[in-house]
CSV table of C-alpha atoms in Angstrom, one decimal:
chain,number,residue,atom,x,y,z
A,1,UNK,CA,-49.8,-175.0,-107.7
A,2,UNK,CA,-46.7,-177.3,-108.5
A,3,UNK,CA,-46.4,-179.4,-104.8
A,4,UNK,CA,-42.6,-179.3,-103.3
A,5,UNK,CA,-41.4,-182.8,-101.7
A,6,UNK,CA,-39.9,-181.7,-98.7
A,7,UNK,CA,-36.9,-184.5,-97.9
A,8,UNK,CA,-36.4,-183.3,-94.1
A,9,UNK,CA,-38.3,-185.2,-91.4
A,10,UNK,CA,-40.8,-188.0,-91.4
A,11,UNK,CA,-44.0,-188.5,-93.2
A,12,UNK,CA,-46.4,-185.9,-90.7
A,13,UNK,CA,-49.6,-184.9,-93.0
A,14,UNK,CA,-51.9,-181.8,-91.9
A,15,UNK,CA,-54.8,-183.1,-89.7
A,16,UNK,CA,-57.7,-184.5,-91.7
A,17,UNK,CA,-55.8,-185.3,-94.4
A,18,UNK,CA,-56.1,-182.4,-95.0
A,19,UNK,CA,-53.6,-180.3,-99.0
A,20,UNK,CA,-50.5,-179.0,-97.8
A,21,UNK,CA,-51.0,-174.9,-96.6
A,22,UNK,CA,-49.6,-173.6,-99.3
A,23,UNK,CA,-46.9,-170.4,-97.7
A,24,UNK,CA,-46.5,-168.0,-99.9
A,25,UNK,CA,-43.4,-165.2,-99.2
A,26,UNK,CA,-43.5,-162.4,-101.2
A,27,UNK,CA,-39.0,-161.5,-101.3
A,28,UNK,CA,-36.0,-163.7,-101.2
A,29,UNK,CA,-34.2,-161.1,-99.0
A,30,UNK,CA,-33.2,-161.2,-95.6
A,31,UNK,CA,-36.3,-162.3,-94.2
A,32,UNK,CA,-37.3,-164.3,-96.9
A,33,UNK,CA,-34.9,-165.8,-97.1
A,34,UNK,CA,-34.1,-166.9,-93.8
A,35,UNK,CA,-37.9,-168.0,-92.8
A,36,UNK,CA,-37.8,-169.6,-95.7
A,37,UNK,CA,-35.0,-172.3,-95.0
A,38,UNK,CA,-36.4,-171.8,-91.6
A,39,UNK,CA,-39.6,-173.3,-92.8
A,40,UNK,CA,-38.4,-175.8,-94.7
A,41,UNK,CA,-36.0,-177.6,-91.9
A,42,UNK,CA,-38.1,-178.0,-89.8
A,43,UNK,CA,-41.3,-178.7,-91.8
A,44,UNK,CA,-42.4,-182.5,-92.5
A,45,UNK,CA,-42.8,-183.9,-95.4
A,46,UNK,CA,-46.8,-183.1,-96.9
A,47,UNK,CA,-46.8,-179.9,-94.7
A,48,UNK,CA,-46.7,-177.5,-95.9
A,49,UNK,CA,-46.4,-176.4,-99.7
A,50,UNK,CA,-43.7,-172.9,-99.8
A,51,UNK,CA,-43.5,-170.8,-103.1
A,52,UNK,CA,-41.0,-167.5,-102.9
A,53,UNK,CA,-41.2,-164.1,-105.4
A,54,UNK,CA,-38.2,-162.2,-106.2
A,55,UNK,CA,-36.6,-159.8,-108.9
A,56,UNK,CA,-33.6,-161.9,-108.9
A,57,UNK,CA,-32.8,-165.5,-108.5
A,58,UNK,CA,-30.1,-164.6,-105.6
A,59,UNK,CA,-29.9,-163.1,-102.2
A,60,UNK,CA,-27.5,-159.9,-101.8
A,61,UNK,CA,-25.7,-159.6,-98.5
A,62,UNK,CA,-25.7,-155.7,-98.7
A,63,UNK,CA,-23.4,-155.6,-95.7
A,64,UNK,CA,-20.3,-156.6,-97.8
A,65,UNK,CA,-20.9,-154.6,-101.2
A,66,UNK,CA,-19.0,-151.9,-100.3
A,67,UNK,CA,-15.6,-153.7,-100.8
A,68,UNK,CA,-17.5,-155.5,-103.6
A,69,UNK,CA,-17.8,-152.1,-105.3
A,70,UNK,CA,-13.8,-151.7,-104.1
A,71,UNK,CA,-12.4,-155.4,-105.5
A,72,UNK,CA,-11.3,-156.5,-102.2
A,73,UNK,CA,-14.9,-159.8,-103.1
A,74,UNK,CA,-16.0,-161.0,-106.3
A,75,UNK,CA,-19.5,-159.3,-106.4
A,76,UNK,CA,-20.5,-163.2,-107.0
A,77,UNK,CA,-20.0,-164.3,-104.1
A,78,UNK,CA,-21.9,-160.9,-101.5
A,79,UNK,CA,-25.0,-162.7,-103.9
A,80,UNK,CA,-26.3,-166.5,-102.9
A,81,UNK,CA,-29.1,-168.3,-105.0
A,82,UNK,CA,-32.4,-169.0,-104.0
A,83,UNK,CA,-32.9,-171.7,-105.8
A,84,UNK,CA,-29.4,-173.6,-104.6
A,85,UNK,CA,-30.8,-173.0,-100.7
A,86,UNK,CA,-33.9,-173.6,-100.8
A,87,UNK,CA,-33.7,-176.1,-102.5
A,88,UNK,CA,-37.2,-177.3,-100.5
A,89,UNK,CA,-39.3,-173.9,-101.8
A,90,UNK,CA,-40.2,-173.4,-105.7
A,91,UNK,CA,-38.8,-169.8,-106.7
A,92,UNK,CA,-40.6,-168.1,-109.0
A,93,UNK,CA,-38.2,-164.9,-110.8
A,94,UNK,CA,-40.6,-162.4,-110.3
A,95,UNK,CA,-42.4,-159.5,-109.2
A,96,UNK,CA,-44.3,-159.6,-106.7
A,97,UNK,CA,-47.3,-157.0,-108.4
A,98,UNK,CA,-50.4,-156.9,-106.7
A,99,UNK,CA,-51.8,-159.0,-102.8
A,100,UNK,CA,-55.5,-159.8,-102.2
A,101,UNK,CA,-54.9,-161.0,-99.2
A,102,UNK,CA,-58.4,-160.5,-98.6
A,103,UNK,CA,-58.7,-163.3,-101.8
A,104,UNK,CA,-55.8,-165.5,-100.8
A,105,UNK,CA,-54.3,-164.1,-104.0
A,106,UNK,CA,-51.2,-162.8,-105.2
A,107,UNK,CA,-50.0,-161.9,-108.7
A,108,UNK,CA,-46.4,-161.8,-110.3
A,109,UNK,CA,-45.1,-160.3,-113.5
A,110,UNK,CA,-41.9,-162.8,-114.4
A,111,UNK,CA,-39.3,-162.8,-117.3
A,112,UNK,CA,-41.9,-164.8,-119.5
A,113,UNK,CA,-45.4,-162.5,-119.3
A,114,UNK,CA,-43.2,-159.1,-119.3
A,115,UNK,CA,-41.7,-160.8,-122.7
A,116,UNK,CA,-44.7,-161.8,-124.0
A,117,UNK,CA,-47.2,-159.1,-123.3
A,118,UNK,CA,-49.3,-161.4,-121.0
A,119,UNK,CA,-51.1,-161.4,-117.7
A,120,UNK,CA,-49.2,-161.8,-114.6
A,121,UNK,CA,-48.9,-165.0,-112.8
A,122,UNK,CA,-51.2,-166.0,-110.2
A,123,UNK,CA,-50.1,-167.3,-106.9
A,124,UNK,CA,-53.4,-167.9,-104.8
A,125,UNK,CA,-52.1,-168.2,-100.6
A,126,UNK,CA,-53.0,-169.8,-97.4
A,127,UNK,CA,-50.3,-167.7,-95.7
A,128,UNK,CA,-48.4,-164.8,-96.4
A,129,UNK,CA,-45.1,-163.2,-95.2
A,130,UNK,CA,-45.0,-160.5,-96.7
A,131,UNK,CA,-41.4,-159.2,-96.8
A,132,UNK,CA,-40.4,-157.4,-99.8
A,133,UNK,CA,-38.0,-155.5,-98.4
A,134,UNK,CA,-36.8,-151.5,-99.4
A,135,UNK,CA,-35.3,-149.4,-102.2
A,136,UNK,CA,-33.6,-146.1,-101.8
A,137,UNK,CA,-35.3,-143.1,-100.7
A,138,UNK,CA,-35.5,-139.8,-103.3
A,139,UNK,CA,-35.7,-137.1,-102.8
A,140,UNK,CA,-37.2,-134.8,-105.4
A,141,UNK,CA,-34.6,-132.6,-105.9
A,142,UNK,CA,-32.9,-131.1,-109.7
A,143,UNK,CA,-30.8,-133.4,-111.5
A,144,UNK,CA,-30.9,-136.7,-109.0
A,145,UNK,CA,-32.5,-138.7,-111.1
A,146,UNK,CA,-30.8,-138.1,-114.2
A,147,UNK,CA,-27.2,-138.2,-112.9
A,148,UNK,CA,-27.6,-139.9,-109.1
A,149,UNK,CA,-25.7,-143.3,-108.5
A,150,UNK,CA,-27.7,-145.4,-105.8
A,151,UNK,CA,-26.0,-148.5,-103.9
A,152,UNK,CA,-28.2,-150.9,-102.6
A,153,UNK,CA,-27.8,-154.2,-105.7
A,154,UNK,CA,-25.2,-156.1,-106.6
A,155,UNK,CA,-25.4,-154.3,-109.9
A,156,UNK,CA,-25.2,-150.8,-109.0
A,157,UNK,CA,-21.8,-151.5,-107.1
A,158,UNK,CA,-20.4,-153.2,-109.7
A,159,UNK,CA,-21.5,-150.0,-111.8
A,160,UNK,CA,-20.3,-147.5,-109.4
A,161,UNK,CA,-16.9,-149.6,-109.7
A,162,UNK,CA,-16.6,-149.1,-112.8
A,163,UNK,CA,-17.6,-145.2,-112.9
A,164,UNK,CA,-14.8,-144.7,-110.4
A,165,UNK,CA,-12.0,-146.0,-112.3
A,166,UNK,CA,-13.2,-144.5,-115.7
A,167,UNK,CA,-13.6,-141.0,-113.7
A,168,UNK,CA,-9.6,-141.3,-113.7
A,169,UNK,CA,-9.0,-142.5,-117.2
A,170,UNK,CA,-11.3,-139.3,-117.8
A,171,UNK,CA,-9.7,-136.9,-115.7
A,172,UNK,CA,-5.8,-138.6,-117.7
A,173,UNK,CA,-6.7,-138.1,-121.1
A,174,UNK,CA,-8.4,-134.9,-121.0
A,175,UNK,CA,-6.6,-131.6,-121.2
A,176,UNK,CA,-9.9,-129.1,-120.2
A,177,UNK,CA,-9.1,-128.1,-116.9
A,178,UNK,CA,-13.1,-128.2,-116.4
A,179,UNK,CA,-13.3,-131.8,-117.2
A,180,UNK,CA,-10.8,-132.6,-115.4
A,181,UNK,CA,-11.8,-131.6,-112.3
A,182,UNK,CA,-15.9,-132.6,-112.3
A,183,UNK,CA,-13.9,-136.4,-113.7
A,184,UNK,CA,-11.6,-136.2,-109.4
A,185,UNK,CA,-14.9,-135.7,-107.8
A,186,UNK,CA,-16.6,-137.4,-106.0
A,187,UNK,CA,-20.2,-136.3,-103.7
A,188,UNK,CA,-20.9,-138.8,-101.4
A,189,UNK,CA,-24.7,-138.2,-99.6
A,190,UNK,CA,-26.3,-139.9,-96.5
A,191,UNK,CA,-23.3,-141.1,-93.6
A,192,UNK,CA,-25.4,-144.3,-92.0
A,193,UNK,CA,-23.1,-148.0,-92.9
A,194,UNK,CA,-23.9,-147.5,-96.8
A,195,UNK,CA,-22.5,-143.9,-97.8
A,196,UNK,CA,-19.5,-144.3,-95.3
A,197,UNK,CA,-18.2,-147.5,-95.8
A,198,UNK,CA,-18.0,-146.9,-99.5
A,199,UNK,CA,-17.2,-143.5,-99.9
A,200,UNK,CA,-13.8,-144.8,-97.7
A,201,UNK,CA,-13.6,-148.1,-99.1
A,202,UNK,CA,-13.7,-146.4,-103.0
A,203,UNK,CA,-12.0,-143.7,-101.3
A,204,UNK,CA,-8.4,-146.1,-100.5
A,205,UNK,CA,-9.4,-147.9,-104.2
A,206,UNK,CA,-9.0,-144.3,-106.0
A,207,UNK,CA,-5.9,-143.7,-103.7
A,208,UNK,CA,-3.8,-147.0,-104.9
A,209,UNK,CA,-4.9,-146.8,-108.2
A,210,UNK,CA,-3.7,-143.2,-109.3
A,211,UNK,CA,0.0,-144.6,-109.3
A,212,UNK,CA,-0.7,-146.8,-112.4
A,213,UNK,CA,-1.5,-142.7,-113.5
A,214,UNK,CA,1.2,-140.3,-115.0
A,215,UNK,CA,-0.5,-137.6,-115.0
A,216,UNK,CA,-3.4,-137.9,-111.7
A,217,UNK,CA,-2.1,-137.8,-107.9
A,218,UNK,CA,-3.5,-139.0,-105.2
A,219,UNK,CA,-4.2,-135.6,-104.1
A,220,UNK,CA,-6.3,-134.9,-107.2
A,221,UNK,CA,-9.0,-136.6,-106.0
A,222,UNK,CA,-11.8,-134.2,-104.2
A,223,UNK,CA,-14.1,-136.7,-101.8
A,224,UNK,CA,-17.1,-135.3,-100.6
A,225,UNK,CA,-19.4,-137.0,-97.7
A,226,UNK,CA,-22.8,-134.9,-97.8
A,227,UNK,CA,-25.0,-135.3,-94.3
A,228,UNK,CA,-28.1,-133.7,-92.8
A,229,UNK,CA,-27.8,-134.6,-89.7
A,230,UNK,CA,-25.0,-133.2,-87.1
A,231,UNK,CA,-23.1,-136.8,-87.1
A,232,UNK,CA,-22.3,-139.8,-89.0
A,233,UNK,CA,-22.7,-143.2,-88.4
A,234,UNK,CA,-26.0,-142.9,-85.4
A,235,UNK,CA,-25.0,-146.9,-84.4
A,236,UNK,CA,-22.0,-147.1,-83.3
A,237,UNK,CA,-22.4,-143.9,-81.2
A,238,UNK,CA,-21.7,-140.0,-81.3
A,239,UNK,CA,-17.6,-140.9,-79.8
A,240,UNK,CA,-16.8,-143.0,-82.6
A,241,UNK,CA,-19.0,-141.0,-85.1
A,242,UNK,CA,-16.9,-138.1,-84.2
A,243,UNK,CA,-13.8,-140.6,-84.5
A,244,UNK,CA,-14.5,-141.8,-88.4
A,245,UNK,CA,-15.5,-138.2,-88.9
A,246,UNK,CA,-11.8,-137.8,-88.1
A,247,UNK,CA,-10.8,-140.3,-89.6
A,248,UNK,CA,-11.6,-139.3,-92.7
A,249,UNK,CA,-10.7,-135.6,-92.4
A,250,UNK,CA,-7.4,-137.1,-91.7
A,251,UNK,CA,-7.7,-138.3,-95.5
A,252,UNK,CA,-8.5,-135.4,-97.1
A,253,UNK,CA,-11.9,-136.2,-97.6
A,254,UNK,CA,-14.2,-134.1,-96.9
A,255,UNK,CA,-16.8,-134.1,-94.5
A,256,UNK,CA,-20.1,-131.9,-94.4
A,257,UNK,CA,-23.0,-132.2,-91.3
A,258,UNK,CA,-25.8,-130.4,-90.9
A,259,UNK,CA,-25.7,-129.5,-94.7
A,260,UNK,CA,-28.7,-131.2,-97.5
A,261,UNK,CA,-28.1,-131.4,-101.3
A,262,UNK,CA,-30.8,-129.4,-103.5
A,263,UNK,CA,-29.8,-129.3,-106.8
A,264,UNK,CA,-27.7,-131.5,-109.6
A,265,UNK,CA,-28.7,-130.0,-112.1
A,266,UNK,CA,-26.5,-130.4,-115.1
A,267,UNK,CA,-23.5,-132.5,-112.4
A,268,UNK,CA,-23.0,-129.0,-111.1
A,269,UNK,CA,-23.6,-129.8,-106.8
A,270,UNK,CA,-25.4,-127.0,-105.3
A,271,UNK,CA,-25.5,-127.6,-101.4
A,272,UNK,CA,-28.0,-126.1,-99.0
A,273,UNK,CA,-24.4,-124.6,-97.1
A,274,UNK,CA,-23.9,-122.6,-100.6
A,275,UNK,CA,-21.3,-124.5,-101.9
A,276,UNK,CA,-21.3,-124.5,-105.8
A,277,UNK,CA,-18.8,-127.2,-107.4
A,278,UNK,CA,-19.2,-130.0,-111.0
A,279,UNK,CA,-18.8,-133.6,-110.4
A,280,UNK,CA,-19.4,-136.6,-112.5
A,281,UNK,CA,-20.5,-138.6,-109.0
A,282,UNK,CA,-22.3,-138.6,-107.0
A,283,UNK,CA,-23.4,-141.3,-105.2
A,284,UNK,CA,-27.3,-141.4,-102.7
A,285,UNK,CA,-27.3,-143.2,-100.1
A,286,UNK,CA,-29.8,-141.2,-97.9
A,287,UNK,CA,-31.5,-144.0,-96.4
A,288,UNK,CA,-34.9,-146.7,-97.7
A,289,UNK,CA,-38.3,-146.5,-97.4
A,290,UNK,CA,-40.9,-149.9,-98.1
A,291,UNK,CA,-41.2,-151.3,-101.0
A,292,UNK,CA,-43.4,-150.0,-103.6
A,293,UNK,CA,-45.6,-152.6,-104.1
A,294,UNK,CA,-47.0,-152.9,-100.2
A,295,UNK,CA,-49.3,-150.3,-101.7
A,296,UNK,CA,-50.8,-152.6,-104.3
A,297,UNK,CA,-52.0,-154.6,-100.8
A,298,UNK,CA,-54.9,-154.3,-97.9
A,299,UNK,CA,-52.4,-154.7,-95.0
A,300,UNK,CA,-52.9,-152.0,-92.7
A,301,UNK,CA,-49.4,-149.9,-93.4
A,302,UNK,CA,-48.6,-146.9,-90.9
A,303,UNK,CA,-48.0,-143.2,-92.0
A,304,UNK,CA,-44.0,-144.1,-93.7
A,305,UNK,CA,-45.6,-146.5,-95.2
A,306,UNK,CA,-45.0,-149.2,-93.4
A,307,UNK,CA,-47.0,-153.4,-92.1
A,308,UNK,CA,-48.2,-152.7,-89.1
A,309,UNK,CA,-47.5,-155.4,-86.6
A,310,UNK,CA,-47.4,-156.9,-83.9
A,311,UNK,CA,-44.3,-157.7,-81.5
A,312,UNK,CA,-45.0,-161.7,-82.2
A,313,UNK,CA,-44.5,-160.8,-86.7
A,314,UNK,CA,-47.5,-161.3,-87.3
A,315,UNK,CA,-49.5,-158.3,-89.4
A,316,UNK,CA,-51.5,-156.3,-87.3
A,317,UNK,CA,-55.0,-157.2,-87.0
A,318,UNK,CA,-54.7,-160.0,-90.0
A,319,UNK,CA,-55.2,-163.5,-90.5
A,320,UNK,CA,-52.1,-165.6,-91.6
A,321,UNK,CA,-49.9,-162.5,-92.7
A,322,UNK,CA,-46.7,-161.7,-91.2
A,323,UNK,CA,-44.2,-159.0,-91.6
A,324,UNK,CA,-40.6,-157.6,-90.9
A,325,UNK,CA,-37.6,-156.4,-91.8
A,326,UNK,CA,-36.6,-152.9,-93.9
A,327,UNK,CA,-40.2,-153.4,-94.4
A,328,UNK,CA,-42.2,-153.9,-91.5
A,329,UNK,CA,-42.8,-151.8,-88.0
A,330,UNK,CA,-41.9,-154.0,-86.2
A,331,UNK,CA,-42.6,-152.5,-82.0
A,332,UNK,CA,-39.0,-153.0,-80.2
A,333,UNK,CA,-40.5,-154.8,-77.0
A,334,UNK,CA,-36.2,-153.9,-75.3
A,335,UNK,CA,-37.4,-150.0,-76.3
A,336,UNK,CA,-41.7,-149.3,-75.2
A,337,UNK,CA,-42.3,-146.8,-77.8
A,338,UNK,CA,-40.0,-148.0,-80.1
A,339,UNK,CA,-40.3,-149.5,-83.4
A,340,UNK,CA,-36.3,-152.0,-84.3
A,341,UNK,CA,-34.6,-151.0,-86.6
A,342,UNK,CA,-34.2,-151.6,-90.5
A,343,UNK,CA,-30.9,-153.5,-89.9
A,344,UNK,CA,-29.5,-156.6,-91.1
A,345,UNK,CA,-29.3,-157.8,-87.2
A,346,UNK,CA,-32.2,-157.3,-86.6
A,347,UNK,CA,-34.1,-158.6,-90.1
A,348,UNK,CA,-32.3,-162.2,-89.9
A,349,UNK,CA,-33.2,-162.9,-86.1
A,350,UNK,CA,-36.7,-162.0,-86.9
A,351,UNK,CA,-36.9,-164.4,-90.1
A,352,UNK,CA,-36.0,-166.9,-87.8
A,353,UNK,CA,-38.8,-166.2,-85.7
A,354,UNK,CA,-41.1,-165.7,-87.8
A,355,UNK,CA,-40.2,-168.9,-89.6
A,356,UNK,CA,-41.0,-170.2,-86.4
A,357,UNK,CA,-44.7,-168.7,-85.7
A,358,UNK,CA,-45.8,-169.3,-89.2
A,359,UNK,CA,-44.5,-173.1,-88.1
A,360,UNK,CA,-46.3,-172.5,-84.4
A,361,UNK,CA,-49.7,-171.1,-86.9
A,362,UNK,CA,-50.1,-174.7,-89.0
A,363,UNK,CA,-49.8,-177.2,-85.2
A,364,UNK,CA,-52.8,-174.4,-83.0
A,365,UNK,CA,-49.2,-173.9,-81.4
A,366,UNK,CA,-48.7,-169.9,-79.1
A,367,UNK,CA,-46.6,-167.0,-81.1
A,368,UNK,CA,-43.4,-166.1,-80.3
A,369,UNK,CA,-43.2,-162.2,-79.9
A,370,UNK,CA,-39.2,-161.5,-80.9
A,371,UNK,CA,-37.1,-159.7,-78.4
A,372,UNK,CA,-34.0,-158.7,-78.7
A,373,UNK,CA,-31.3,-156.2,-78.0
A,374,UNK,CA,-28.7,-155.2,-80.4
A,375,UNK,CA,-24.8,-156.4,-79.3
A,376,UNK,CA,-23.6,-153.8,-80.9
A,377,UNK,CA,-22.0,-151.9,-84.1
A,378,UNK,CA,-19.5,-152.1,-87.3
A,379,UNK,CA,-18.0,-150.7,-89.2
A,380,UNK,CA,-14.9,-150.7,-92.2
A,381,UNK,CA,-13.0,-147.6,-93.6
A,382,UNK,CA,-11.4,-148.3,-95.5
A,383,UNK,CA,-8.4,-151.9,-95.7
A,384,UNK,CA,-7.3,-152.2,-92.3
A,385,UNK,CA,-9.6,-149.3,-91.0
A,386,UNK,CA,-13.2,-149.6,-89.4
A,387,UNK,CA,-15.5,-149.0,-85.9
A,388,UNK,CA,-17.0,-150.6,-84.0
A,389,UNK,CA,-18.6,-150.6,-80.5
A,390,UNK,CA,-19.0,-153.9,-79.7
A,391,UNK,CA,-21.1,-155.1,-76.0
A,392,UNK,CA,-19.4,-151.3,-74.8
A,393,UNK,CA,-16.5,-151.8,-75.7
A,394,UNK,CA,-15.2,-149.6,-78.6
A,395,UNK,CA,-12.7,-150.6,-81.1
A,396,UNK,CA,-11.0,-148.4,-83.7
A,397,UNK,CA,-8.3,-149.0,-86.8
A,398,UNK,CA,-7.3,-152.7,-87.4
A,399,UNK,CA,-8.9,-154.1,-84.2
A,400,UNK,CA,-12.2,-153.1,-85.4
A,401,UNK,CA,-11.5,-153.8,-88.7
A,402,UNK,CA,-10.6,-157.5,-88.0
A,403,UNK,CA,-14.0,-157.1,-86.2
A,404,UNK,CA,-16.4,-156.1,-88.5
A,405,UNK,CA,-14.4,-158.6,-91.2
A,406,UNK,CA,-15.2,-161.6,-88.4
A,407,UNK,CA,-18.7,-160.5,-87.8
A,408,UNK,CA,-19.9,-160.7,-91.4
A,409,UNK,CA,-17.8,-163.2,-92.2
A,410,UNK,CA,-19.9,-165.4,-89.6
A,411,UNK,CA,-23.2,-164.1,-91.2
A,412,UNK,CA,-22.8,-164.8,-94.9
A,413,UNK,CA,-25.2,-167.8,-95.7
A,414,UNK,CA,-23.7,-170.6,-96.4
A,415,UNK,CA,-20.3,-172.2,-95.8
A,416,UNK,CA,-19.5,-172.2,-99.6
A,417,UNK,CA,-20.2,-168.1,-99.3
A,418,UNK,CA,-18.1,-167.5,-97.0
A,419,UNK,CA,-15.2,-169.4,-98.0
A,420,UNK,CA,-15.4,-167.5,-102.0
A,421,UNK,CA,-15.2,-164.8,-99.1
A,422,UNK,CA,-12.3,-165.5,-97.2
A,423,UNK,CA,-10.3,-167.1,-100.0
A,424,UNK,CA,-10.5,-163.3,-102.4
A,425,UNK,CA,-9.8,-161.9,-98.5
A,426,UNK,CA,-6.7,-164.0,-98.6
A,427,UNK,CA,-6.2,-163.7,-102.0
A,428,UNK,CA,-6.7,-159.9,-101.8
A,429,UNK,CA,-3.5,-159.8,-98.8
A,430,UNK,CA,-1.2,-161.1,-101.2
A,431,UNK,CA,-1.5,-159.7,-104.5
A,432,UNK,CA,-2.3,-155.8,-105.5
A,433,UNK,CA,-5.7,-154.6,-106.3
A,434,UNK,CA,-7.1,-154.9,-109.5
A,435,UNK,CA,-7.8,-151.5,-111.0
A,436,UNK,CA,-9.2,-153.0,-114.0
A,437,UNK,CA,-12.9,-150.9,-115.5
A,438,UNK,CA,-15.5,-153.7,-117.0
A,439,UNK,CA,-17.6,-150.5,-117.5
A,440,UNK,CA,-18.8,-152.2,-121.6
A,441,UNK,CA,-20.5,-155.1,-118.9
A,442,UNK,CA,-23.2,-153.0,-119.0
A,443,UNK,CA,-23.1,-152.4,-123.3
A,444,UNK,CA,-22.2,-156.0,-124.0
A,445,UNK,CA,-23.4,-155.8,-127.2
A,446,UNK,CA,-22.0,-152.1,-128.8
A,447,UNK,CA,-19.3,-153.8,-129.9
A,448,UNK,CA,-21.5,-156.3,-132.3
A,449,UNK,CA,-23.9,-153.1,-133.6
A,450,UNK,CA,-20.8,-151.4,-134.6
A,451,UNK,CA,-19.8,-153.6,-136.3
A,452,UNK,CA,-22.9,-154.1,-138.2
A,453,UNK,CA,-23.4,-150.4,-138.5
A,454,UNK,CA,-25.7,-149.7,-135.8
A,455,UNK,CA,-24.0,-147.7,-133.2
A,456,UNK,CA,-19.5,-146.8,-132.2
A,457,UNK,CA,-17.7,-148.6,-129.4
A,458,UNK,CA,-15.6,-145.9,-128.5
A,459,UNK,CA,-17.6,-143.1,-127.7
A,460,UNK,CA,-17.4,-141.6,-124.1
A,461,UNK,CA,-17.6,-143.9,-121.2
A,462,UNK,CA,-21.4,-143.9,-119.7
A,463,UNK,CA,-20.8,-141.5,-117.3
A,464,UNK,CA,-23.7,-143.1,-114.7
A,465,UNK,CA,-25.2,-146.9,-113.6
A,466,UNK,CA,-28.5,-147.4,-114.9
A,467,UNK,CA,-30.5,-147.7,-111.9
A,468,UNK,CA,-32.5,-151.0,-111.5
A,469,UNK,CA,-36.2,-151.2,-112.4
A,470,UNK,CA,-37.0,-152.9,-109.1
A,471,UNK,CA,-37.1,-152.9,-105.9
A,472,UNK,CA,-34.4,-154.0,-103.3
A,473,UNK,CA,-35.0,-157.2,-100.7
């Protein structure tokens, strides 16, 4: 394995002149990237080599995905290139396919091995940080796999924006009332942050876009939020949850509480309350589950498939392995008997403690337990609208929206990305929204293939983005 020279700190080889420890970080999301950053800043030269394996060469700041989908932020600005920030690490673009911790070896499928059919890359290690993240939690609902749209990656956010604008084009150019009604019906399943924020931002975008269509009005649009429980945004508390329902309904958005999606066959939405209607758009945001790769490891997991961890973030009963974030069951020391919620607030803070504990293991120092009490929650409900609960104080409207932007801008990694996001907001504040659909980006060779006589570029736009083949992180 390639040895990485770490520029930070004075030379301090391992005791006894032993070779550098090999640290493998499986996943480059919140936990993986922040833990690697912590380690590369604090390790002495020659003390350890860090290898980060991630399916995509970037970390996605997911709280900004709704604004990227709505066009308020350039999608390139909500991702952080791993090789740029992890200059003291070896970054491998690939997907972990197997972890044999007893043998201290991982296997990874890379673009090269997939294109050539070669065996997976073997990665020996001494210390492991298991942080593959999570994927969308789906259910065996008829038609969901064929017609549902996810909302967890930047690729899905871009595709969803293109898809919504394509539906306006379809509705504007047809005389068939059934096709028009289905094109203008947008269903979001899941009343958490992802579902509520994505729906609110895209509804704002579509409302602005229809001003440029001669035969489509905002009143023609039908937006529906389906939530299986009796409230939405539970993180902000029941009072603000009720406020959010009232705010959305005031914008003619249907909020169906205590309702489940039962079928999506042939793009016909069937709900548990008896409703049945056609819709060309259904966005699934009903929770997450640990990355499937954890089933191909010898690490202990709980009934939900999460890695069982001690308060120090060390994998329970296992030496030289740590985990955190969405894929880990970490005891919440501020609420005995419960586990830390799978959110970015915990993941970023856990990553720093995890990095310190890996370093402590190398140096024979005691481990530090993770303890953090939530400071509150913020959510955007579209332009100039939001809800926030911070240190017991409740905010709504523009103050909450400003709080949402300020908080997440402060948490965005690197000054470069902060500046780019801020510039996007400033430009959006003095100009109108972009309403151009670039759906052809998903099929860049279509025009050339048509010219070669192998296809037609005038085919109906794709009704949904293709789901990604990699796990989220």
